[in-house]
Amino acid sequence: MKILIVEDEPKVASFIKKGLEENNYDAEIASDGLSAEKLARINRYDLFILDILIPGISGLELCKRLKKINSNLPVLMLTALGTTDDKIIGFDAGANDYLVKPFEFRELLARVKVLVRKPDQLAEKVNVLTVGDLELDLEKKVAHRGSSYIDLTAKEFSLLEYFMRNSGRVLSRIDIAEKVWDIKFDFGTNVVDVYVNFLRKKIDKGYDKKLIHTRVGFGYVFGDL
């Protein structure tokens, strides 16, 4: 990840650069807005950290110009201007986040990690459920336990998704029937138990660590317990 620090105070800029490099980021420094804009047009960066009160053009104007170059490029405002109005003006200029000086580096680092996370990484995190060594890809509609592919029917997939989204919770047969089958539970049928057993054979059979657990009188608990 490549980050441009736009900061005219040498000690502050050096402190940020050193901290980022110690955390495996590639950091560069620009001491004024015009040189920062020039660098942005010839280099590829994953994040800009901008002070507002910088020579040349202000950090606010620079942010607007950077967003014209690439509207998806994240910008973190790092400034001593900390009133609510200042923050609103910063966000209106296009800033993705706003941190007021003085600051703790660990907070800056935490914000950087969020801002440089790629959109596809965010999607992957949302679209893949994980419990123990079991993964369920909601987009590709596939499941794996360890390195083994698990072939699921559509209803088995829905049942497993419901279990994984509620890992650690006791789920009654009524809960499962209503959420997975979208029906009122009929106490005269064992359809839930049948499908749970189908799922057990596919994801638990042959594994020492079981993921589907029966709670007699209550229902089922899913998880790496």
PDB file of C-alpha atoms in Angstrom:
ATOM      1  CA  MET A   1       0.000   0.000   0.000  1.00  0.00           C
ATOM      2  CA  LYS A   2       1.390   3.384  -1.036  1.00  0.00           C
ATOM      3  CA  ILE A   3       0.467   6.476   0.998  1.00  0.00           C
ATOM      4  CA  LEU A   4       1.208  10.154   0.378  1.00  0.00           C
ATOM      5  CA  ILE A   5       1.530  12.331   3.480  1.00  0.00           C
ATOM      6  CA  VAL A   6       0.873  15.997   2.746  1.00  0.00           C
ATOM      7  CA  GLU A   7       2.270  17.838   5.750  1.00  0.00           C
ATOM      8  CA  ASP A   8       4.452  20.958   6.008  1.00  0.00           C
ATOM      9  CA  GLU A   9       5.680  20.301   9.556  1.00  0.00           C
ATOM     10  CA  PRO A  10       8.811  18.153   9.029  1.00  0.00           C
ATOM     11  CA  LYS A  11       8.734  16.514  12.474  1.00  0.00           C
ATOM     12  CA  VAL A  12       5.085  15.510  12.156  1.00  0.00           C
ATOM     13  CA  ALA A  13       5.547  14.249   8.601  1.00  0.00           C
ATOM     14  CA  SER A  14       8.652  12.252   9.573  1.00  0.00           C
ATOM     15  CA  PHE A  15       6.858  10.752  12.597  1.00  0.00           C
ATOM     16  CA  ILE A  16       3.924   9.576  10.474  1.00  0.00           C
ATOM     17  CA  LYS A  17       6.168   8.262   7.697  1.00  0.00           C
ATOM     18  CA  LYS A  18       8.311   6.275  10.113  1.00  0.00           C
ATOM     19  CA  GLY A  19       5.286   4.770  11.853  1.00  0.00           C
ATOM     20  CA  LEU A  20       3.649   3.750   8.599  1.00  0.00           C
ATOM     21  CA  GLU A  21       6.839   2.184   7.266  1.00  0.00           C
ATOM     22  CA  GLU A  22       7.242   0.213  10.478  1.00  0.00           C
ATOM     23  CA  ASN A  23       3.795  -1.222   9.709  1.00  0.00           C
ATOM     24  CA  ASN A  24       4.782  -2.211   6.156  1.00  0.00           C
ATOM     25  CA  TYR A  25       3.285   0.745   4.274  1.00  0.00           C
ATOM     26  CA  ASP A  26       5.177   2.597   1.552  1.00  0.00           C
ATOM     27  CA  ALA A  27       4.966   6.261   2.581  1.00  0.00           C
ATOM     28  CA  GLU A  28       6.058   9.453   0.813  1.00  0.00           C
ATOM     29  CA  ILE A  29       5.943  13.084   1.922  1.00  0.00           C
ATOM     30  CA  ALA A  30       4.873  16.257   0.110  1.00  0.00           C
ATOM     31  CA  SER A  31       5.268  19.539   1.958  1.00  0.00           C
ATOM     32  CA  ASP A  32       2.794  21.625  -0.076  1.00  0.00           C
ATOM     33  CA  GLY A  33      -0.458  21.180  -1.952  1.00  0.00           C
ATOM     34  CA  LEU A  34       0.791  21.851  -5.474  1.00  0.00           C
ATOM     35  CA  SER A  35       3.614  19.304  -5.326  1.00  0.00           C
ATOM     36  CA  ALA A  36       1.188  16.797  -3.804  1.00  0.00           C
ATOM     37  CA  GLU A  37      -1.220  17.288  -6.709  1.00  0.00           C
ATOM     38  CA  LYS A  38       1.621  16.809  -9.176  1.00  0.00           C
ATOM     39  CA  LEU A  39       2.676  13.570  -7.487  1.00  0.00           C
ATOM     40  CA  ALA A  40      -0.932  12.357  -7.514  1.00  0.00           C
ATOM     41  CA  ARG A  41      -1.081  12.778 -11.295  1.00  0.00           C
ATOM     42  CA  ILE A  42       2.075  10.787 -12.006  1.00  0.00           C
ATOM     43  CA  ASN A  43       2.020   8.144  -9.244  1.00  0.00           C
ATOM     44  CA  ARG A  44      -0.508   5.629  -7.957  1.00  0.00           C
ATOM     45  CA  TYR A  45      -1.414   5.980  -4.283  1.00  0.00           C
ATOM     46  CA  ASP A  46      -3.803   3.995  -2.099  1.00  0.00           C
ATOM     47  CA  LEU A  47      -4.390   6.788   0.426  1.00  0.00           C
ATOM     48  CA  PHE A  48      -3.704  10.479   1.006  1.00  0.00           C
ATOM     49  CA  ILE A  49      -3.174  11.908   4.496  1.00  0.00           C
ATOM     50  CA  LEU A  50      -3.722  15.658   4.258  1.00  0.00           C
ATOM     51  CA  ASP A  51      -3.165  18.580   6.562  1.00  0.00           C
ATOM     52  CA  ILE A  52      -5.500  21.481   5.779  1.00  0.00           C
ATOM     53  CA  LEU A  53      -3.167  24.383   6.501  1.00  0.00           C
ATOM     54  CA  ILE A  54      -0.433  23.744   3.939  1.00  0.00           C
ATOM     55  CA  PRO A  55       1.412  26.039   1.487  1.00  0.00           C
ATOM     56  CA  GLY A  56       0.424  26.396  -2.145  1.00  0.00           C
ATOM     57  CA  ILE A  57      -3.206  25.314  -2.047  1.00  0.00           C
ATOM     58  CA  SER A  58      -5.101  24.293   1.072  1.00  0.00           C
ATOM     59  CA  GLY A  59      -5.748  20.694   1.993  1.00  0.00           C
ATOM     60  CA  LEU A  60      -9.442  21.305   1.304  1.00  0.00           C
ATOM     61  CA  GLU A  61      -8.793  22.460  -2.264  1.00  0.00           C
ATOM     62  CA  LEU A  62      -6.279  19.661  -2.757  1.00  0.00           C
ATOM     63  CA  CYS A  63      -8.860  17.120  -1.606  1.00  0.00           C
ATOM     64  CA  LYS A  64     -11.357  18.404  -4.173  1.00  0.00           C
ATOM     65  CA  ARG A  65      -8.757  18.146  -6.944  1.00  0.00           C
ATOM     66  CA  LEU A  66      -7.704  14.647  -5.869  1.00  0.00           C
ATOM     67  CA  LYS A  67     -11.305  13.491  -5.988  1.00  0.00           C
ATOM     68  CA  LYS A  68     -11.534  14.778  -9.560  1.00  0.00           C
ATOM     69  CA  ILE A  69      -8.480  12.684 -10.428  1.00  0.00           C
ATOM     70  CA  ASN A  70      -9.952   9.590  -8.767  1.00  0.00           C
ATOM     71  CA  SER A  71     -13.230   9.832  -6.869  1.00  0.00           C
ATOM     72  CA  ASN A  72     -12.635   6.453  -5.196  1.00  0.00           C
ATOM     73  CA  LEU A  73      -9.250   7.383  -3.759  1.00  0.00           C
ATOM     74  CA  PRO A  74      -9.529   7.680   0.057  1.00  0.00           C
ATOM     75  CA  VAL A  75      -8.470  10.869   1.832  1.00  0.00           C
ATOM     76  CA  LEU A  76      -7.801  11.235   5.551  1.00  0.00           C
ATOM     77  CA  MET A  77      -7.759  14.804   6.857  1.00  0.00           C
ATOM     78  CA  LEU A  78      -5.214  15.203   9.657  1.00  0.00           C
ATOM     79  CA  THR A  79      -5.373  18.701  11.081  1.00  0.00           C
ATOM     80  CA  ALA A  80      -5.475  20.879  14.177  1.00  0.00           C
ATOM     81  CA  LEU A  81      -8.795  22.355  13.015  1.00  0.00           C
ATOM     82  CA  GLY A  82     -11.122  20.342  15.200  1.00  0.00           C
ATOM     83  CA  THR A  83     -14.461  22.085  15.522  1.00  0.00           C
ATOM     84  CA  THR A  84     -17.628  20.489  14.235  1.00  0.00           C
ATOM     85  CA  ASP A  85     -17.827  23.103  11.473  1.00  0.00           C
ATOM     86  CA  ASP A  86     -14.244  22.315  10.434  1.00  0.00           C
ATOM     87  CA  LYS A  87     -15.087  18.621  10.173  1.00  0.00           C
ATOM     88  CA  ILE A  88     -18.230  19.279   8.151  1.00  0.00           C
ATOM     89  CA  ILE A  89     -16.248  21.468   5.729  1.00  0.00           C
ATOM     90  CA  GLY A  90     -13.636  18.696   5.425  1.00  0.00           C
ATOM     91  CA  PHE A  91     -16.216  16.036   4.656  1.00  0.00           C
ATOM     92  CA  ASP A  92     -17.952  18.363   2.202  1.00  0.00           C
ATOM     93  CA  ALA A  93     -14.616  18.725   0.392  1.00  0.00           C
ATOM     94  CA  GLY A  94     -14.564  14.950  -0.091  1.00  0.00           C
ATOM     95  CA  ALA A  95     -12.616  13.635   2.896  1.00  0.00           C
ATOM     96  CA  ASN A  96     -13.362  10.031   3.864  1.00  0.00           C
ATOM     97  CA  ASP A  97     -12.181  10.471   7.451  1.00  0.00           C
ATOM     98  CA  TYR A  98     -11.050  13.276   9.754  1.00  0.00           C
ATOM     99  CA  LEU A  99      -8.543  13.059  12.623  1.00  0.00           C
ATOM    100  CA  VAL A 100      -7.666  16.002  14.856  1.00  0.00           C
ATOM    101  CA  LYS A 101      -4.163  16.828  16.069  1.00  0.00           C
ATOM    102  CA  PRO A 102      -2.720  15.984  18.512  1.00  0.00           C
ATOM    103  CA  PHE A 103      -3.382  12.301  17.910  1.00  0.00           C
ATOM    104  CA  GLU A 104      -2.150   8.877  18.971  1.00  0.00           C
ATOM    105  CA  PHE A 105      -0.426   7.012  16.172  1.00  0.00           C
ATOM    106  CA  ARG A 106      -2.304   3.796  16.907  1.00  0.00           C
ATOM    107  CA  GLU A 107      -5.580   5.605  16.191  1.00  0.00           C
ATOM    108  CA  LEU A 108      -4.164   6.953  12.942  1.00  0.00           C
ATOM    109  CA  LEU A 109      -3.016   3.449  12.017  1.00  0.00           C
ATOM    110  CA  ALA A 110      -6.435   1.971  12.754  1.00  0.00           C
ATOM    111  CA  ARG A 111      -8.092   4.523  10.476  1.00  0.00           C
ATOM    112  CA  VAL A 112      -5.519   3.927   7.746  1.00  0.00           C
ATOM    113  CA  LYS A 113      -6.207   0.176   7.824  1.00  0.00           C
ATOM    114  CA  VAL A 114      -9.907   0.771   7.258  1.00  0.00           C
ATOM    115  CA  LEU A 115      -9.402   3.305   4.472  1.00  0.00           C
ATOM    116  CA  VAL A 116      -6.913   1.278   2.439  1.00  0.00           C
ATOM    117  CA  ARG A 117      -8.960  -1.907   2.568  1.00  0.00           C
ATOM    118  CA  LYS A 118      -9.905  -2.745  -0.992  1.00  0.00           C
ATOM    119  CA  PRO A 119     -13.601  -2.861  -1.994  1.00  0.00           C
ATOM    120  CA  ASP A 120     -13.212  -6.480  -3.127  1.00  0.00           C
ATOM    121  CA  GLN A 121     -11.793  -7.358   0.287  1.00  0.00           C
ATOM    122  CA  LEU A 122     -14.815  -5.783   1.936  1.00  0.00           C
ATOM    123  CA  ALA A 123     -17.131  -7.717  -0.351  1.00  0.00           C
ATOM    124  CA  GLU A 124     -15.258 -10.921   0.326  1.00  0.00           C
ATOM    125  CA  LYS A 125     -15.570 -10.408   4.052  1.00  0.00           C
ATOM    126  CA  VAL A 126     -19.339  -9.896   3.736  1.00  0.00           C
ATOM    127  CA  ASN A 127     -19.930 -12.670   1.211  1.00  0.00           C
ATOM    128  CA  VAL A 128     -17.966 -15.450   2.913  1.00  0.00           C
ATOM    129  CA  LEU A 129     -19.153 -16.829   6.261  1.00  0.00           C
ATOM    130  CA  THR A 130     -16.577 -18.667   8.364  1.00  0.00           C
ATOM    131  CA  VAL A 131     -17.020 -20.864  11.425  1.00  0.00           C
ATOM    132  CA  GLY A 132     -13.966 -22.865  12.480  1.00  0.00           C
ATOM    133  CA  ASP A 133     -12.537 -24.448   9.339  1.00  0.00           C
ATOM    134  CA  LEU A 134     -15.860 -24.248   7.475  1.00  0.00           C
ATOM    135  CA  GLU A 135     -16.392 -21.558   4.840  1.00  0.00           C
ATOM    136  CA  LEU A 136     -19.596 -20.715   3.003  1.00  0.00           C
ATOM    137  CA  ASP A 137     -19.320 -18.485  -0.066  1.00  0.00           C
ATOM    138  CA  LEU A 138     -22.675 -16.731  -0.417  1.00  0.00           C
ATOM    139  CA  GLU A 139     -21.925 -15.385  -3.873  1.00  0.00           C
ATOM    140  CA  LYS A 140     -20.523 -18.541  -5.478  1.00  0.00           C
ATOM    141  CA  LYS A 141     -22.910 -20.784  -3.494  1.00  0.00           C
ATOM    142  CA  VAL A 142     -20.177 -23.205  -2.462  1.00  0.00           C
ATOM    143  CA  ALA A 143     -18.958 -24.598   0.856  1.00  0.00           C
ATOM    144  CA  HIS A 144     -15.576 -25.905   1.959  1.00  0.00           C
ATOM    145  CA  ARG A 145     -14.391 -27.500   5.144  1.00  0.00           C
ATOM    146  CA  GLY A 146     -10.643 -27.271   5.196  1.00  0.00           C
ATOM    147  CA  SER A 147      -9.582 -28.232   1.680  1.00  0.00           C
ATOM    148  CA  SER A 148     -12.672 -30.385   1.031  1.00  0.00           C
ATOM    149  CA  TYR A 149     -15.506 -29.177  -1.192  1.00  0.00           C
ATOM    150  CA  ILE A 150     -19.021 -29.849   0.143  1.00  0.00           C
ATOM    151  CA  ASP A 151     -21.841 -30.421  -2.341  1.00  0.00           C
ATOM    152  CA  LEU A 152     -25.075 -28.909  -1.007  1.00  0.00           C
ATOM    153  CA  THR A 153     -28.634 -28.747  -2.290  1.00  0.00           C
ATOM    154  CA  ALA A 154     -30.315 -25.339  -2.311  1.00  0.00           C
ATOM    155  CA  LYS A 155     -32.217 -26.046   0.914  1.00  0.00           C
ATOM    156  CA  GLU A 156     -29.136 -27.469   2.640  1.00  0.00           C
ATOM    157  CA  PHE A 157     -27.268 -24.333   1.651  1.00  0.00           C
ATOM    158  CA  SER A 158     -29.998 -22.131   3.150  1.00  0.00           C
ATOM    159  CA  LEU A 159     -30.018 -24.154   6.344  1.00  0.00           C
ATOM    160  CA  LEU A 160     -26.233 -23.970   6.674  1.00  0.00           C
ATOM    161  CA  GLU A 161     -26.271 -20.222   6.028  1.00  0.00           C
ATOM    162  CA  TYR A 162     -28.856 -19.735   8.774  1.00  0.00           C
ATOM    163  CA  PHE A 163     -26.797 -21.856  11.173  1.00  0.00           C
ATOM    164  CA  MET A 164     -23.581 -19.968  10.402  1.00  0.00           C
ATOM    165  CA  ARG A 165     -25.177 -16.535  10.702  1.00  0.00           C
ATOM    166  CA  ASN A 166     -26.429 -17.562  14.144  1.00  0.00           C
ATOM    167  CA  SER A 167     -23.362 -19.466  15.322  1.00  0.00           C
ATOM    168  CA  GLY A 168     -23.361 -20.086  19.070  1.00  0.00           C
ATOM    169  CA  ARG A 169     -27.105 -19.482  19.500  1.00  0.00           C
ATOM    170  CA  VAL A 170     -29.632 -22.153  20.441  1.00  0.00           C
ATOM    171  CA  LEU A 171     -32.033 -22.411  17.494  1.00  0.00           C
ATOM    172  CA  SER A 172     -35.375 -24.113  17.990  1.00  0.00           C
ATOM    173  CA  ARG A 173     -37.075 -26.153  15.298  1.00  0.00           C
ATOM    174  CA  ILE A 174     -39.678 -23.386  15.116  1.00  0.00           C
ATOM    175  CA  ASP A 175     -36.969 -20.786  14.429  1.00  0.00           C
ATOM    176  CA  ILE A 176     -35.418 -22.938  11.711  1.00  0.00           C
ATOM    177  CA  ALA A 177     -38.725 -23.782  10.014  1.00  0.00           C
ATOM    178  CA  GLU A 178     -39.831 -20.155   9.925  1.00  0.00           C
ATOM    179  CA  LYS A 179     -36.502 -18.711   8.739  1.00  0.00           C
ATOM    180  CA  VAL A 180     -35.322 -21.432   6.328  1.00  0.00           C
ATOM    181  CA  TRP A 181     -38.619 -22.850   5.041  1.00  0.00           C
ATOM    182  CA  ASP A 182     -40.686 -19.714   5.631  1.00  0.00           C
ATOM    183  CA  ILE A 183     -43.486 -21.843   7.052  1.00  0.00           C
ATOM    184  CA  LYS A 184     -45.270 -22.211  10.381  1.00  0.00           C
ATOM    185  CA  PHE A 185     -43.693 -25.174  12.158  1.00  0.00           C
ATOM    186  CA  ASP A 186     -45.801 -28.331  12.149  1.00  0.00           C
ATOM    187  CA  PHE A 187     -45.098 -30.413  15.239  1.00  0.00           C
ATOM    188  CA  GLY A 188     -46.197 -33.473  13.309  1.00  0.00           C
ATOM    189  CA  THR A 189     -43.345 -33.285  10.817  1.00  0.00           C
ATOM    190  CA  ASN A 190     -39.652 -34.021  11.205  1.00  0.00           C
ATOM    191  CA  VAL A 191     -38.500 -32.131   8.099  1.00  0.00           C
ATOM    192  CA  VAL A 192     -36.109 -29.946  10.122  1.00  0.00           C
ATOM    193  CA  ASP A 193     -34.468 -32.935  11.802  1.00  0.00           C
ATOM    194  CA  VAL A 194     -34.182 -34.738   8.472  1.00  0.00           C
ATOM    195  CA  TYR A 195     -32.358 -31.836   6.829  1.00  0.00           C
ATOM    196  CA  VAL A 196     -30.149 -31.272   9.848  1.00  0.00           C
ATOM    197  CA  ASN A 197     -29.106 -34.920   9.588  1.00  0.00           C
ATOM    198  CA  PHE A 198     -28.433 -34.482   5.863  1.00  0.00           C
ATOM    199  CA  LEU A 199     -26.217 -31.529   6.706  1.00  0.00           C
ATOM    200  CA  ARG A 200     -24.457 -33.394   9.514  1.00  0.00           C
ATOM    201  CA  LYS A 201     -23.425 -36.158   7.137  1.00  0.00           C
ATOM    202  CA  LYS A 202     -21.925 -33.617   4.761  1.00  0.00           C
ATOM    203  CA  ILE A 203     -20.090 -31.251   7.084  1.00  0.00           C
ATOM    204  CA  ASP A 204     -19.406 -33.290  10.250  1.00  0.00           C
ATOM    205  CA  LYS A 205     -18.936 -36.897   9.124  1.00  0.00           C
ATOM    206  CA  GLY A 206     -15.278 -37.859   9.303  1.00  0.00           C
ATOM    207  CA  TYR A 207     -14.281 -34.832  11.395  1.00  0.00           C
ATOM    208  CA  ASP A 208     -13.312 -35.055  15.067  1.00  0.00           C
ATOM    209  CA  LYS A 209     -14.597 -31.527  15.674  1.00  0.00           C
ATOM    210  CA  LYS A 210     -18.364 -31.452  15.175  1.00  0.00           C
ATOM    211  CA  LEU A 211     -20.137 -28.227  14.250  1.00  0.00           C
ATOM    212  CA  ILE A 212     -23.808 -29.187  14.635  1.00  0.00           C
ATOM    213  CA  HIS A 213     -24.823 -29.892  18.238  1.00  0.00           C
ATOM    214  CA  THR A 214     -28.200 -31.055  19.549  1.00  0.00           C
ATOM    215  CA  ARG A 215     -29.647 -29.440  22.660  1.00  0.00           C
ATOM    216  CA  VAL A 216     -32.273 -31.895  23.860  1.00  0.00           C
ATOM    217  CA  GLY A 217     -35.592 -30.159  24.433  1.00  0.00           C
ATOM    218  CA  PHE A 218     -34.367 -26.908  22.864  1.00  0.00           C
ATOM    219  CA  GLY A 219     -33.097 -27.466  19.327  1.00  0.00           C
ATOM    220  CA  TYR A 220     -29.649 -27.078  17.778  1.00  0.00           C
ATOM    221  CA  VAL A 221     -26.478 -25.072  18.286  1.00  0.00           C
ATOM    222  CA  PHE A 222     -24.015 -24.528  15.466  1.00  0.00           C
ATOM    223  CA  GLY A 223     -20.385 -23.714  16.116  1.00  0.00           C
ATOM    224  CA  ASP A 224     -16.846 -24.753  16.875  1.00  0.00           C
ATOM    225  CA  LEU A 225     -17.666 -25.429  20.542  1.00  0.00           C
TER     226      LEU A 225
END
